mmCIF file of C-alpha atoms and ligand atoms in Angstrom:
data_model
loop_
_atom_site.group_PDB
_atom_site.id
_atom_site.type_symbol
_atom_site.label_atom_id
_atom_site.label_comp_id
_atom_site.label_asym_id
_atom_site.label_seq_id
_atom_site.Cartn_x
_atom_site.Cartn_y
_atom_site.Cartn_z
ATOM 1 C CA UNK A 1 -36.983 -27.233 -3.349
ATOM 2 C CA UNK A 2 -36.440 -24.265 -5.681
ATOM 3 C CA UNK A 3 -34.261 -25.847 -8.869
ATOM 4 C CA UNK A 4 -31.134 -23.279 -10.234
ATOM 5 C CA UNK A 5 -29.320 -25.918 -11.761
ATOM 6 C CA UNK A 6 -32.129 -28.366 -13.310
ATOM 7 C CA UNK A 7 -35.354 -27.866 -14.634
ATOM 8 C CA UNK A 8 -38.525 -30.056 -13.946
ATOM 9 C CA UNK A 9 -41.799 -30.553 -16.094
ATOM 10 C CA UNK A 10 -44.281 -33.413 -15.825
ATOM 11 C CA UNK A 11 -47.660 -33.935 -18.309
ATOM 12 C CA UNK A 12 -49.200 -36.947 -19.469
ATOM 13 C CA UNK A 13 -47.580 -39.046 -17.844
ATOM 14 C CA UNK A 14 -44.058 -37.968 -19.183
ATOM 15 C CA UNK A 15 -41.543 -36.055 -16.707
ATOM 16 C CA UNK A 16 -38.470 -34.339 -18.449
ATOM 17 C CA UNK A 17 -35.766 -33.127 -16.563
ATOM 18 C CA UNK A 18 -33.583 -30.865 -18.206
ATOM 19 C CA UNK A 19 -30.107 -30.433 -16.560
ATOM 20 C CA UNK A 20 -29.534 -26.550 -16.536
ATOM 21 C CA UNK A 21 -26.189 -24.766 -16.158
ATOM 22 C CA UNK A 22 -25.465 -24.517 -20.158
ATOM 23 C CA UNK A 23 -22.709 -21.683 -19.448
ATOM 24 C CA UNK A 24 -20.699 -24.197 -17.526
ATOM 25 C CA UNK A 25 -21.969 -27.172 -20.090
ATOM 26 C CA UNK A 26 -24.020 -28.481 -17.578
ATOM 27 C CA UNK A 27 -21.497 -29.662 -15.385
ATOM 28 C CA UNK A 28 -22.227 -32.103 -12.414
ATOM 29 C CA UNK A 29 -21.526 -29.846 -9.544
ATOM 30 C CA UNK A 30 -23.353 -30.656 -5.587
ATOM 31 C CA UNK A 31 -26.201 -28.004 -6.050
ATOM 32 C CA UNK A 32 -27.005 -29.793 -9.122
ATOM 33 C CA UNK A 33 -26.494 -33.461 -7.818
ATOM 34 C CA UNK A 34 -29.075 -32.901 -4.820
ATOM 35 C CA UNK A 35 -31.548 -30.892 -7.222
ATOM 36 C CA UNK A 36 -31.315 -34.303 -9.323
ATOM 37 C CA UNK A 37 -31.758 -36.011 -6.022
ATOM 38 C CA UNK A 38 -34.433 -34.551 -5.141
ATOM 39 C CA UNK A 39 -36.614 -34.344 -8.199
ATOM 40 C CA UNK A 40 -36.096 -38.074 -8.838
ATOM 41 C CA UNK A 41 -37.745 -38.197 -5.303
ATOM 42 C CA UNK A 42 -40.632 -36.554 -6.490
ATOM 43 C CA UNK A 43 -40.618 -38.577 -9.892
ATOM 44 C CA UNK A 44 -40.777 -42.248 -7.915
ATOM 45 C CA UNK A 45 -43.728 -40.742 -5.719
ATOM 46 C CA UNK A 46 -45.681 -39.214 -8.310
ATOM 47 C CA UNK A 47 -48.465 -42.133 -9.548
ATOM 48 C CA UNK A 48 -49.291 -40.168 -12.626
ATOM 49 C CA UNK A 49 -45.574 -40.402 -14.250
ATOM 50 C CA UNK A 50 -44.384 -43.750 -16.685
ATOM 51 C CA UNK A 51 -41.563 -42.704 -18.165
ATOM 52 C CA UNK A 52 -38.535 -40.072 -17.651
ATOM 53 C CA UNK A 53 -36.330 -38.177 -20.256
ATOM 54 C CA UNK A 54 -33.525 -36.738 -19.073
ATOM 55 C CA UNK A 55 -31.465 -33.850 -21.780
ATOM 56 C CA UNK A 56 -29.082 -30.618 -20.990
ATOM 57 C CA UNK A 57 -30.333 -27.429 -22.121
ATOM 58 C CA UNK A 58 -27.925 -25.224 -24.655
ATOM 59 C CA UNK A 59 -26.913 -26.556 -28.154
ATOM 60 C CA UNK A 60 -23.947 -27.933 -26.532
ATOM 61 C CA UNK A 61 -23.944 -30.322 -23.948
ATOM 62 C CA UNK A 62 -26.100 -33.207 -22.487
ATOM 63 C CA UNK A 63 -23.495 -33.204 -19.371
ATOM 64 C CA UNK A 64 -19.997 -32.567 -19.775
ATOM 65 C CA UNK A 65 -18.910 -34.329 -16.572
ATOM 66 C CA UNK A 66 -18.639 -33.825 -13.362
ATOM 67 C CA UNK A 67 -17.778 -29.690 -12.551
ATOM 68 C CA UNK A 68 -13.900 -29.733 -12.897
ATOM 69 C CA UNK A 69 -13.919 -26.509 -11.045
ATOM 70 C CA UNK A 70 -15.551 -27.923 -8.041
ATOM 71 C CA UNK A 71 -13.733 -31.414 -8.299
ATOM 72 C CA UNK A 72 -10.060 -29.557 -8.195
ATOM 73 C CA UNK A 73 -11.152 -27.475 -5.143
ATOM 74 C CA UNK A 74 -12.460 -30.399 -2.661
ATOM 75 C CA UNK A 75 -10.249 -31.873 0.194
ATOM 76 C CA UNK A 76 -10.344 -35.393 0.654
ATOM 77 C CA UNK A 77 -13.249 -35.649 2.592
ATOM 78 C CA UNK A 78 -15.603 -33.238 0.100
ATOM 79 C CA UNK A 79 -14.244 -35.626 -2.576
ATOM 80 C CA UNK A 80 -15.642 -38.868 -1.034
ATOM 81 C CA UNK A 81 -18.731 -36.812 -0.427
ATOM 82 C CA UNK A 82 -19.290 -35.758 -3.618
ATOM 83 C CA UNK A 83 -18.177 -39.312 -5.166
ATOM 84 C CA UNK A 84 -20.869 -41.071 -2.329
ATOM 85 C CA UNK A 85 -23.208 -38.074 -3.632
ATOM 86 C CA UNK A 86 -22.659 -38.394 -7.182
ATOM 87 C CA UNK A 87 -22.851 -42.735 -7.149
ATOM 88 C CA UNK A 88 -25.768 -42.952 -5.121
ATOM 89 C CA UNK A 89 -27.532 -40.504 -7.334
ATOM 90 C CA UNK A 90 -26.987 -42.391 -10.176
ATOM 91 C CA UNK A 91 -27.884 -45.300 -8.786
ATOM 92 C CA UNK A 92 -31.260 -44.053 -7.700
ATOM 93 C CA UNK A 93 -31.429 -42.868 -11.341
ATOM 94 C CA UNK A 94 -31.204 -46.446 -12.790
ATOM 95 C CA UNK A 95 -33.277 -47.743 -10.169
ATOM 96 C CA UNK A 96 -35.833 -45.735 -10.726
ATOM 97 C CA UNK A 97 -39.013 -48.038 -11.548
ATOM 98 C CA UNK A 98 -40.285 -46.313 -14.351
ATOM 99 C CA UNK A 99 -38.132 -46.320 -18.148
ATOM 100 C CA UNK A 100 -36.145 -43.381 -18.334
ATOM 101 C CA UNK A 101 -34.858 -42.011 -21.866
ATOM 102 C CA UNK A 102 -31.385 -39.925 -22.099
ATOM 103 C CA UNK A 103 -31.994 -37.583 -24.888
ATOM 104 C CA UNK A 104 -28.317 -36.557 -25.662
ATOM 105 C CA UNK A 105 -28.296 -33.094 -27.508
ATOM 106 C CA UNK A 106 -24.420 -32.653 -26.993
ATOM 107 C CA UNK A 107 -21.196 -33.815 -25.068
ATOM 108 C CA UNK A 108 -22.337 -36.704 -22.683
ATOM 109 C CA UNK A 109 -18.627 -37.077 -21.452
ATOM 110 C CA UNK A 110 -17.639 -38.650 -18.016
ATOM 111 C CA UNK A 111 -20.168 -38.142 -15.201
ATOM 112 C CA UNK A 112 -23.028 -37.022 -17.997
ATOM 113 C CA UNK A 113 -21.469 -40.144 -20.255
ATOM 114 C CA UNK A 114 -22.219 -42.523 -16.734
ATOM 115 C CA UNK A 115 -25.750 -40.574 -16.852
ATOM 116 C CA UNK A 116 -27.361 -41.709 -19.687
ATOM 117 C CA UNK A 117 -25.957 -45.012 -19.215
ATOM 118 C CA UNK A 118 -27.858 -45.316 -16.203
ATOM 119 C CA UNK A 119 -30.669 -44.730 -18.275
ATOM 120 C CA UNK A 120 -32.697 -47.334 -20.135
ATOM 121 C CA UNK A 121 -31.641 -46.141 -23.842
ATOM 122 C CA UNK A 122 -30.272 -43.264 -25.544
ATOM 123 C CA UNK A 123 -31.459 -41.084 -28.318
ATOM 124 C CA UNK A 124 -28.690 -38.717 -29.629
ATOM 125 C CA UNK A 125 -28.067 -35.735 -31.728
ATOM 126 C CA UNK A 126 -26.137 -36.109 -34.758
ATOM 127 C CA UNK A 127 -24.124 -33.412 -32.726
ATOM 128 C CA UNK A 128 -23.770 -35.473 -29.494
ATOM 129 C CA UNK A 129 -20.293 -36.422 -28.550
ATOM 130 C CA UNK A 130 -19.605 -39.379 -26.042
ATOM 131 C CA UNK A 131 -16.637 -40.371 -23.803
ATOM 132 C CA UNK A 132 -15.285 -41.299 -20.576
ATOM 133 C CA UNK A 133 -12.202 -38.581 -20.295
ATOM 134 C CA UNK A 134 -11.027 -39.272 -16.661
ATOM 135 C CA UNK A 135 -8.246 -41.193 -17.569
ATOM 136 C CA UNK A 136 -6.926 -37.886 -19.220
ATOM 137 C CA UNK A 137 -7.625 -36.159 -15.575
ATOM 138 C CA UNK A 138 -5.439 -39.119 -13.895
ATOM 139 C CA UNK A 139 -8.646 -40.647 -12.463
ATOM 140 C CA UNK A 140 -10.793 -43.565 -13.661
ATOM 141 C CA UNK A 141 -15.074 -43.455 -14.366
ATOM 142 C CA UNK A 142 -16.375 -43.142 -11.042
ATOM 143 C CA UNK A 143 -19.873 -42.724 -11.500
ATOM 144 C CA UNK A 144 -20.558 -46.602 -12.789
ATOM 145 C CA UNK A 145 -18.781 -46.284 -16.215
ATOM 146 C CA UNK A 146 -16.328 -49.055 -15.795
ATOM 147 C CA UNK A 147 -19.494 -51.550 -15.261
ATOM 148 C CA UNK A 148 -22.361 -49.946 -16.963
ATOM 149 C CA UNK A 149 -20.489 -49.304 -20.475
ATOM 150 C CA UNK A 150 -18.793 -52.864 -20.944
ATOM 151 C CA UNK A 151 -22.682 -54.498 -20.182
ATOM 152 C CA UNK A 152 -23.729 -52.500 -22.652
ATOM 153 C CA UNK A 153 -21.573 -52.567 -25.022
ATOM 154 C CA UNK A 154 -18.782 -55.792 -24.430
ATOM 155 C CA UNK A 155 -15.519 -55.701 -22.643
ATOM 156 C CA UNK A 156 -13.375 -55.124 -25.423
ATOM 157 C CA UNK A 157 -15.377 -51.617 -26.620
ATOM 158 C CA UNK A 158 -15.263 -50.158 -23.363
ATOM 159 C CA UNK A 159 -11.648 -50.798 -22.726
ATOM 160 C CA UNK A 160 -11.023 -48.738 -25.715
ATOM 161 C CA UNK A 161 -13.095 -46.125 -24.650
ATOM 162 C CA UNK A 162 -11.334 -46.024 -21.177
ATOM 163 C CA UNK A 163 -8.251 -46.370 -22.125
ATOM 164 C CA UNK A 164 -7.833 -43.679 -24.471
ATOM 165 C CA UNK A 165 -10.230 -41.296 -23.227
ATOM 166 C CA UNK A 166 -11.739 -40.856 -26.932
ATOM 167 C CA UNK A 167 -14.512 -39.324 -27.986
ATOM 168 C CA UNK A 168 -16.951 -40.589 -30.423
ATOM 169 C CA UNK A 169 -19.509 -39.236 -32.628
ATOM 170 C CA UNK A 170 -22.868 -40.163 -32.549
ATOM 171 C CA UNK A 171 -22.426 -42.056 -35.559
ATOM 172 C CA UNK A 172 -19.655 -44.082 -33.537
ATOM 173 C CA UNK A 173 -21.727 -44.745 -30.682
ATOM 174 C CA UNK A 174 -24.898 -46.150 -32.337
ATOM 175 C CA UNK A 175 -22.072 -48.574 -34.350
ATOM 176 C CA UNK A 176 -20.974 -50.040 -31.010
ATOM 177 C CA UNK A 177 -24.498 -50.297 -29.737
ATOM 178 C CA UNK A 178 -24.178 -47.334 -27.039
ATOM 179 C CA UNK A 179 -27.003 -45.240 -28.747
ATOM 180 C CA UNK A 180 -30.306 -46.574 -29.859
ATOM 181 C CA UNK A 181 -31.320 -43.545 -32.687
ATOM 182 C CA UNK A 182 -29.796 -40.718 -34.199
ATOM 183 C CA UNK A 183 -32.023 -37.423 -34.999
ATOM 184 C CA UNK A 184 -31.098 -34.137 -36.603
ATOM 185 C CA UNK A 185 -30.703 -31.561 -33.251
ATOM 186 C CA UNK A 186 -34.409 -29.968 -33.751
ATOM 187 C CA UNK A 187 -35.864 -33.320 -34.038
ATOM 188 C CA UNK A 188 -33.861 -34.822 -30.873
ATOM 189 C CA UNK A 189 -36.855 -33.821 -28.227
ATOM 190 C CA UNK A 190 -40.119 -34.818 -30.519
ATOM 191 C CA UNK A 191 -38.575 -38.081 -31.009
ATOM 192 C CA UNK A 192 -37.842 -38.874 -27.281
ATOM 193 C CA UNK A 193 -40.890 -37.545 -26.336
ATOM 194 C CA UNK A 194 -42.624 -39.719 -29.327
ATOM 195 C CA UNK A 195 -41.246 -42.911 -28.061
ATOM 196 C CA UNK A 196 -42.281 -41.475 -24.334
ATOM 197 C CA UNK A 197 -45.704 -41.544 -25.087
ATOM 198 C CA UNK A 198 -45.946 -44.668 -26.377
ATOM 199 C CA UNK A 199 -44.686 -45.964 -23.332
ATOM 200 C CA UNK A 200 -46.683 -43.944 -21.052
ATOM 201 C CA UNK A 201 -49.849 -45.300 -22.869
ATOM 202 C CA UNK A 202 -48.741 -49.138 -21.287
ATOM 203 C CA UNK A 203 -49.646 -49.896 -17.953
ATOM 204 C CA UNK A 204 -47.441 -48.587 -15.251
ATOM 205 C CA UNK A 205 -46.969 -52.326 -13.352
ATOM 206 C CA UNK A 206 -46.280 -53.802 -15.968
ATOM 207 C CA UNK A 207 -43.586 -51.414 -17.593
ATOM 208 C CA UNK A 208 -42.413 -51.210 -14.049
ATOM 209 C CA UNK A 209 -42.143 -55.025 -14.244
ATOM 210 C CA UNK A 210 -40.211 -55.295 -17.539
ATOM 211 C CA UNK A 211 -37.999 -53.293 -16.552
ATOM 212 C CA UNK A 212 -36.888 -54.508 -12.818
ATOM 213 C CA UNK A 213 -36.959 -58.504 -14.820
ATOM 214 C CA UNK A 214 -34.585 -57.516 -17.439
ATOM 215 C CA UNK A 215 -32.056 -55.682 -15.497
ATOM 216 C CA UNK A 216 -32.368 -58.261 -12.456
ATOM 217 C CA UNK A 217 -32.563 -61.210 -15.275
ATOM 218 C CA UNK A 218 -28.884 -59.398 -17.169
ATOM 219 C CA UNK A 219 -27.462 -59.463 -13.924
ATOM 220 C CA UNK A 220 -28.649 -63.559 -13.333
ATOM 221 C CA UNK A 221 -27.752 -66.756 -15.023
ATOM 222 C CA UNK A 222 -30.511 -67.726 -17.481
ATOM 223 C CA UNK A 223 -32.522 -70.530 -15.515
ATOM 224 C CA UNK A 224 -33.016 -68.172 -12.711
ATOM 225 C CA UNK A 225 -33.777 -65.070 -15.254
ATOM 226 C CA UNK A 226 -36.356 -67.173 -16.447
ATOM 227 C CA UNK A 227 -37.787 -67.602 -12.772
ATOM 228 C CA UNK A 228 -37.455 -64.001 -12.331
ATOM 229 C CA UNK A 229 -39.795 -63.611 -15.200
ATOM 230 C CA UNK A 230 -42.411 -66.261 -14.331
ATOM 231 C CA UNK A 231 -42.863 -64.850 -11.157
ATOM 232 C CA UNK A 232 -43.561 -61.129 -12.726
ATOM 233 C CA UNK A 233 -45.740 -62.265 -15.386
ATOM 234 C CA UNK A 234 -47.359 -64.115 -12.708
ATOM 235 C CA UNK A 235 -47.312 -60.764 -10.461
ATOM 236 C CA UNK A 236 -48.775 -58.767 -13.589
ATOM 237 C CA UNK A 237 -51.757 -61.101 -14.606
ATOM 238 C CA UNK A 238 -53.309 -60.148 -11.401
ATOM 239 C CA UNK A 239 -53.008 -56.281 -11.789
ATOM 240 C CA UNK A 240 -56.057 -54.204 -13.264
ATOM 241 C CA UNK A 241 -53.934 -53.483 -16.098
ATOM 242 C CA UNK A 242 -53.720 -56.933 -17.499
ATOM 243 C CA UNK A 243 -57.433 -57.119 -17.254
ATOM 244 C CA UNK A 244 -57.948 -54.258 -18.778
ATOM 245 C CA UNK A 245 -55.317 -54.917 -21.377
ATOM 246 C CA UNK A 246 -56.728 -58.475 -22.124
ATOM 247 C CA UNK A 247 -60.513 -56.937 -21.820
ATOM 248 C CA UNK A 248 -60.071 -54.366 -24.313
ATOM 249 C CA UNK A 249 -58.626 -57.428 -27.020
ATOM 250 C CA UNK A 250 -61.377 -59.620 -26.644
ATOM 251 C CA UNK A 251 -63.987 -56.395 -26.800
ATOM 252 C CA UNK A 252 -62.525 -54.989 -29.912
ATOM 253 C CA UNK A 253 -61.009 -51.688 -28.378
ATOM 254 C CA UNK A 254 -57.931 -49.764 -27.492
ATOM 255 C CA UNK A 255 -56.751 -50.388 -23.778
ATOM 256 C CA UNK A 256 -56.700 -47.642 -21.555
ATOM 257 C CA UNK A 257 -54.559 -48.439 -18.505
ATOM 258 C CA UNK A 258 -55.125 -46.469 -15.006
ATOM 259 C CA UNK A 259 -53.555 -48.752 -12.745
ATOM 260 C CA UNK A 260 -51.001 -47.462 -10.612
ATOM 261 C CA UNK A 261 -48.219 -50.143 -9.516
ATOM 262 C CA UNK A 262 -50.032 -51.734 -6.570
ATOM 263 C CA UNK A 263 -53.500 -52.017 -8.373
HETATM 264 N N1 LIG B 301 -16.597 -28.765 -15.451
HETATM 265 C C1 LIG B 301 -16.654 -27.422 -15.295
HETATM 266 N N2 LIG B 301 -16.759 -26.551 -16.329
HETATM 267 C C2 LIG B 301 -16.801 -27.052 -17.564
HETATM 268 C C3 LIG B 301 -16.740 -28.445 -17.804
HETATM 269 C C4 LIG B 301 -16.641 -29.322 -16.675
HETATM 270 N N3 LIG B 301 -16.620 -30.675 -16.807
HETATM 271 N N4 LIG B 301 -16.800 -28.632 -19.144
HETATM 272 C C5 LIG B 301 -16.882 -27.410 -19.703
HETATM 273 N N5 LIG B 301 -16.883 -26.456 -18.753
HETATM 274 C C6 LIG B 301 -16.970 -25.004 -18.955
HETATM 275 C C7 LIG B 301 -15.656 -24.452 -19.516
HETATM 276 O O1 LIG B 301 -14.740 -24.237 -18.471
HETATM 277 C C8 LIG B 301 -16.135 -23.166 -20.138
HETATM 278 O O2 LIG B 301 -16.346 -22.214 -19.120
HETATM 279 P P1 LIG B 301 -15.872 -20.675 -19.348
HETATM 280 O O3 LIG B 301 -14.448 -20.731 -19.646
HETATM 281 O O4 LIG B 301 -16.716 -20.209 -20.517
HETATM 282 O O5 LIG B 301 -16.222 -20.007 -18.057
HETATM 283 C C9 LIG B 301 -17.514 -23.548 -20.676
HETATM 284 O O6 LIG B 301 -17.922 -24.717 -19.940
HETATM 285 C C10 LIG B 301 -17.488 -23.888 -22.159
HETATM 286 O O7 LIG B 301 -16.502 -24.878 -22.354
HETATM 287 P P2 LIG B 301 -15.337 -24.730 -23.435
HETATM 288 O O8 LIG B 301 -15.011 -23.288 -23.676
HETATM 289 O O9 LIG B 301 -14.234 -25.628 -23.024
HETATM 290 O O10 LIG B 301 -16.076 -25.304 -24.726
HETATM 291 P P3 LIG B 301 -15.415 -26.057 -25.954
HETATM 292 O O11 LIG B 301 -16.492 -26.187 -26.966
HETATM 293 O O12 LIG B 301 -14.124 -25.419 -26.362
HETATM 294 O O13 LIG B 301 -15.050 -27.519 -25.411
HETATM 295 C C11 LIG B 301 -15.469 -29.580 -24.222
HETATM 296 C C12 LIG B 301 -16.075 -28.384 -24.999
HETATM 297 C C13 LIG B 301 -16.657 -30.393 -23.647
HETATM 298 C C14 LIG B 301 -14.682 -30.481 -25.188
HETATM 299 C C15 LIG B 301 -14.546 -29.057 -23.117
HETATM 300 O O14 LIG B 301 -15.272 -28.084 -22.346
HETATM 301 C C16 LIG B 301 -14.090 -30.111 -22.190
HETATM 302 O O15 LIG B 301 -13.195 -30.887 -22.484
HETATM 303 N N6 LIG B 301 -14.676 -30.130 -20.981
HETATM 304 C C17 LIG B 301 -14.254 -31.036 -19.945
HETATM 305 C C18 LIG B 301 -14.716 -32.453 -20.229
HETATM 306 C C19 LIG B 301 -14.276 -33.345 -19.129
HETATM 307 O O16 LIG B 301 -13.106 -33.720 -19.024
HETATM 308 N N7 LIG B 301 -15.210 -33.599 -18.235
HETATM 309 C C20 LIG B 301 -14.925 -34.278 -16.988
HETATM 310 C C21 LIG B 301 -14.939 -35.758 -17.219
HETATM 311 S S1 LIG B 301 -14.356 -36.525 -15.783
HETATM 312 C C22 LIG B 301 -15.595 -39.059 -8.961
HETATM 313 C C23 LIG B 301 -16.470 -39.701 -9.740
HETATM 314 C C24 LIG B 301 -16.732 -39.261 -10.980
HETATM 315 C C25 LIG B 301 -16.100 -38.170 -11.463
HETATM 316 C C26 LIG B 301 -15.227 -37.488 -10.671
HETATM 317 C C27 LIG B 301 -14.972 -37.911 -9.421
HETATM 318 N N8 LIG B 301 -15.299 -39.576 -7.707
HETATM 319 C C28 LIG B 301 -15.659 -40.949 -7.426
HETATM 320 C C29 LIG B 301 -14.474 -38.830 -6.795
HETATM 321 C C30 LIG B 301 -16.377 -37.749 -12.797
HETATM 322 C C31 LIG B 301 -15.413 -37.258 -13.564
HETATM 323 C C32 LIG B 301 -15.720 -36.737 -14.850
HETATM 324 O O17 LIG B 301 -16.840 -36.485 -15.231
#
């Protein structure tokens, strides 16, 4: 598929996907949603990639929601495809094996707010505004906000931010726990991809397997979280990773991990 809307580029293990329509502030429209689709396809089948970033291009926006333009033209039947379009593509987003990183260079408000919260953490711009307008629009989050944010962040913070429709600085969002780091604009990408290659020097099973025991294990009770995790420790021991992570210890030496997930 030939991208317009997004832009794709994969290296050392790192894939960064760029949402692309800056003159409309990178507004969630359908071409864009099945680009996303689509790319996040190739992304799960590609061995070679352990971790995503995700960013808008411009100065201005990360994603500033889903294309209003688009949204006030659809009949009732292109709105519950483009709501089935735009959930399920989110949800392939945060179940996506690998960590993914939302590098928020601007507004992340409704739909592009719901975005990075799919993803694992978020790095912001000092310039990055974040909010869940729709109940100024007469609508509600539909793209996960009204469960994602209040996991994240408690019950009580994400009522506010629902209710009201506010937007917060970056500032306001790392206070309440919704952003992990705060970087001047120009230093936004070297720090995402920093952290990314870090994590793309693990092994791929076992990031893979951090990541599907915490979200499974936040979604559990404790006693079975716990199980969750024996079992994927358990899982991970056996990979060629772990002996090659435990191997390079004993011999003195940095690990260098090749396995893919089923090695
Ligand atoms: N959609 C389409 N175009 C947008 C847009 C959007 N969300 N946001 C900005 N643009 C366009 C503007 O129309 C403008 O285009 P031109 O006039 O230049 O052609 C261009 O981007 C630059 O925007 P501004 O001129 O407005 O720039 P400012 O700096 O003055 O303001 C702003 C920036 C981000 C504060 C402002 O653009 C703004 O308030 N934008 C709208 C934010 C918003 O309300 N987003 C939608 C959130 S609601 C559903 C599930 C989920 C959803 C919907 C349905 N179902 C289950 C059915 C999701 C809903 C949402 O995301």
């Amino acid at each position: 598929m030939v991208y317009t809307s997004i832009e794709l580029t994969c290296g050392a293990g790192i894939a960064t996907l760029t949402f692309n329509r800056p003159k409309a502030l990178n507004a969630l429209n359908t071409i864009l949603l099945e680009e996303f689709a689509d790319a996040l396809e190739g992304i799960k089948k590609d061995e070679s990639i352990r971790v995503l970033i995700l960013t808008g291009s411009g100065e201005k926006a990360f994603v500033a929601g889903a294309d209003i333009t688009e949204i006030a033209t659809l009949t009732p039947l292109g709105a519950k495809k483009f709501a089935q379009r735009g959930q399920d593509v989110i949800g392939r987003l945060q179940a996506l094996a690998i960590p993914a990183i939302a590098a928020v260079n601007g507004y992340a408000l409704g739909g592009g707010c719901e975005m990075a919260l799919a993803c694992d953490f978020i790095y912001a711009s000092d310039k990055a505004i974040f909010g869940l307008p729709e109940i100024s629009l007469g609508v509600i989050p539909g793209f996960g906000g009204t469960q994602r944010l209040p996991r994240l962040i408690g019950a009580n913070r994400a009522k506010e931010m629902i209710f009201t429709g506010k937007h917060l600085t970056a500032v306001e969002a790392k206070e309440i726990g919704l952003v992990n780091k705060i970087f001047a604009p120009e230093e936004l990408m070297a720090a995402a991809n920093e952290t990314a290659q870090l994590i793309a020097g693990k092994g791929k099973a076992s990031l893979c397997a951090a990541k599907q025991t915490l979200n499974q294990g936040l979604n559990a009770d404790l006693a079975t979280g716990l199980a969750i995790e024996r079992d994927a420790f358990a899982l991970c021991l056996a990979s060629q990773d772990a002996k090659e992570g435990t191997g390079a210890f004993l011999e003195k030496r940095k690990p260098v991990f090749t396995g893919g997930l089923n090695d």
